[in-house]
Each structure stands twice: as C-alpha cells, then as structure tokens.
Short mmCIF file of C-alpha atoms in Angstrom, two decimals:
data_model
loop_
_atom_site.label_atom_id
_atom_site.label_comp_id
_atom_site.label_asym_id
_atom_site.label_seq_id
_atom_site.Cartn_x
_atom_site.Cartn_y
_atom_site.Cartn_z
CA UNK P 21 53.94 167.47 154.71
CA UNK P 22 57.62 166.91 154.56
CA UNK P 23 59.47 168.71 152.38
CA UNK P 24 61.52 165.10 151.47
CA UNK P 25 59.40 163.71 149.66
CA UNK P 26 58.87 166.74 147.08
CA UNK P 27 62.64 167.01 146.71
CA UNK P 28 63.23 163.53 145.48
CA UNK P 29 61.26 163.80 142.14
CA UNK P 30 62.92 167.07 141.83
CA UNK P 31 66.12 165.19 141.92
CA UNK P 32 65.42 162.69 139.86
CA UNK P 33 64.05 164.93 136.88
CA UNK P 34 67.21 167.13 136.88
CA UNK P 35 69.59 164.26 136.85
CA UNK P 36 67.87 162.57 134.09
CA UNK P 37 67.72 165.94 132.15
CA UNK P 38 71.64 166.63 132.63
CA UNK P 39 71.73 162.96 131.60
CA UNK P 40 69.67 163.57 128.20
CA UNK P 41 72.14 166.31 127.73
CA UNK P 42 75.14 164.78 128.33
CA UNK P 43 75.00 161.43 127.06
CA UNK P 44 74.66 162.45 123.65
CA UNK P 45 77.53 164.79 123.91
CA UNK P 46 79.78 162.08 125.37
CA UNK P 47 79.09 159.68 122.73
CA UNK P 48 79.53 162.32 120.07
CA UNK P 49 82.85 163.25 121.64
CA UNK P 50 84.08 159.62 122.08
CA UNK P 51 82.80 158.49 118.53
CA UNK P 52 83.49 161.47 116.46
CA UNK P 53 85.82 163.52 118.11
CA UNK P 54 83.11 166.52 118.91
CA UNK P 55 80.77 167.65 121.77
CA UNK P 56 78.66 169.14 118.99
CA UNK P 57 76.00 166.53 118.82
CA UNK P 58 73.58 168.50 116.64
CA UNK P 59 76.17 169.34 114.28
CA UNK P 60 77.27 165.73 113.82
CA UNK P 61 73.18 164.73 113.84
CA UNK P 62 72.78 167.02 110.48
CA UNK P 63 76.04 166.32 108.95
CA UNK P 64 74.92 162.22 109.37
CA UNK P 65 71.49 163.15 107.99
CA UNK P 66 73.05 165.27 105.02
CA UNK P 67 75.28 162.64 103.80
CA UNK P 68 73.06 159.80 104.15
CA UNK P 69 69.93 161.58 101.70
CA UNK P 70 72.72 162.52 99.43
CA UNK P 71 72.60 166.38 100.05
CA UNK P 72 76.21 166.85 100.86
CA UNK P 73 79.31 164.33 100.07
CA UNK P 74 81.23 165.63 103.01
CA UNK P 75 80.68 168.11 106.12
CA UNK P 76 82.96 169.07 108.42
CA UNK P 77 81.85 168.72 111.99
CA UNK P 78 85.00 169.81 113.99
CA UNK P 79 87.79 171.95 113.12
CA UNK P 80 89.41 172.67 116.47
CA UNK P 81 91.25 170.46 118.54
CA UNK P 82 91.30 168.73 115.31
CA UNK P 83 89.45 168.52 112.11
CA UNK P 84 86.87 166.03 111.73
CA UNK P 85 84.76 165.16 108.43
CA UNK P 86 82.10 163.14 107.98
CA UNK P 87 81.37 162.07 104.57
CA UNK P 88 79.44 159.12 102.19
CA UNK P 89 80.10 155.96 102.75
CA UNK P 90 79.44 155.40 98.98
CA UNK P 91 83.01 155.49 96.98
CA UNK P 92 84.64 157.18 100.07
CA UNK P 93 87.91 157.32 98.38
CA UNK P 94 86.44 159.30 95.76
CA UNK P 95 84.74 161.78 98.30
CA UNK P 96 88.15 162.02 100.07
CA UNK P 97 90.28 162.77 97.10
CA UNK P 98 87.57 165.24 95.86
CA UNK P 99 87.73 167.09 99.09
CA UNK P 100 91.62 166.97 99.34
CA UNK P 101 91.63 168.48 96.02
CA UNK P 102 89.02 171.16 96.61
CA UNK P 103 91.03 172.31 100.15
CA UNK P 104 94.54 172.29 98.48
CA UNK P 105 95.86 169.04 99.81
CA UNK P 106 98.12 166.38 97.96
CA UNK P 107 97.96 162.90 98.80
CA UNK P 108 101.29 161.80 99.89
CA UNK P 109 100.55 158.01 98.52
CA UNK P 110 104.24 156.66 99.30
CA UNK P 111 103.57 157.29 102.88
CA UNK P 112 100.37 155.81 103.67
CA UNK P 113 100.04 153.19 106.26
CA UNK P 114 96.83 151.24 106.23
CA UNK P 115 94.11 153.86 107.08
CA UNK P 116 96.43 156.75 108.19
CA UNK P 117 96.85 158.82 105.03
CA UNK P 118 99.42 161.57 105.00
CA UNK P 119 98.60 164.73 103.00
CA UNK P 120 100.54 167.74 102.23
CA UNK P 121 99.44 171.24 101.99
CA UNK P 122 101.95 174.19 101.62
CA UNK P 123 104.92 171.96 102.57
CA UNK P 124 103.24 170.97 105.89
CA UNK P 125 102.24 167.17 106.16
CA UNK P 126 99.63 166.25 108.02
CA UNK P 127 98.11 162.65 109.14
CA UNK P 128 94.35 161.88 108.54
CA UNK P 129 92.91 158.78 109.82
CA UNK P 130 90.26 157.21 107.37
CA UNK P 131 87.32 154.71 108.42
CA UNK P 132 84.26 153.66 106.74
CA UNK P 133 81.47 151.86 107.81
CA UNK P 134 77.85 151.22 105.99
CA UNK P 135 76.45 154.73 107.30
CA UNK P 136 79.42 156.98 106.91
CA UNK P 137 83.22 157.52 106.10
CA UNK P 138 84.87 159.22 109.02
CA UNK P 139 88.42 161.34 108.11
CA UNK P 140 90.24 162.84 111.61
CA UNK P 141 93.12 164.83 111.54
CA UNK P 142 95.72 163.96 113.98
CA UNK P 143 96.70 167.12 115.72
CA UNK P 144 95.66 170.77 114.63
CA UNK P 145 95.23 171.39 110.88
CA UNK P 146 95.86 174.90 111.11
#
C-alpha cells in the first residue's frame, strides 16, 4: 500500500481542524476586536439572557465592552458612572463619545444592533 493515500485524509482533517479554530477567532477579532471568541460567546449569551447588562470582553490592546441592546444609553451611562468616567457631551460626534477619567480624555466608539451594543475604546484605556 502506498503512503500517499493515507496522508491526504490526515492533511485534510488537520486543515479543517485549524480552520475551525482560526475562523471563529478571526471573525471575533474583526467584529469585536478580540480573538477570545469563547469570552465573546459567553458575553453575548449573558447579555441576551438578561444575566448581565454589560460584559468587558477585552481590555488590551483596547477595551471592548458588549452590552444589552435594550436602552443602550442607560447601560452606557451606568457603566461610565460605575467606572469613574464622565461623559463630555459637547465633544460627542455621532457614535464617537468622549469620556474623561482623572483628567484624561478617551474616545469610545458606540454602536447598537438588535443583539448587542458595542463600545470600543480608541487606543489604550489605561
């Protein structure tokens, strides 16, 4: 029997396994800014079942928070107050909010769809 016949299925299976690992991580990174797709899945489950109003899915290199799509501004305001941020209302541009904490201003890109609200910090939040 030739070795070549047994190598092809092993290569195909290996490539499929790699694709099943890389594809969700790539999607998670493109959509949510983190490759930690299990944390994204848990966060989406938590906010859609009502167990949490918001979940931080990434803190480095940029902070990313997933939140409930129900009354997203209320959840956003609560999060900001609980974490010591002040919203600088006169610097808001559409979905880009400027917040201040300890005299340091940060930009947060805010978006909402029917499944979640996404808050992505521009640059480091530390």
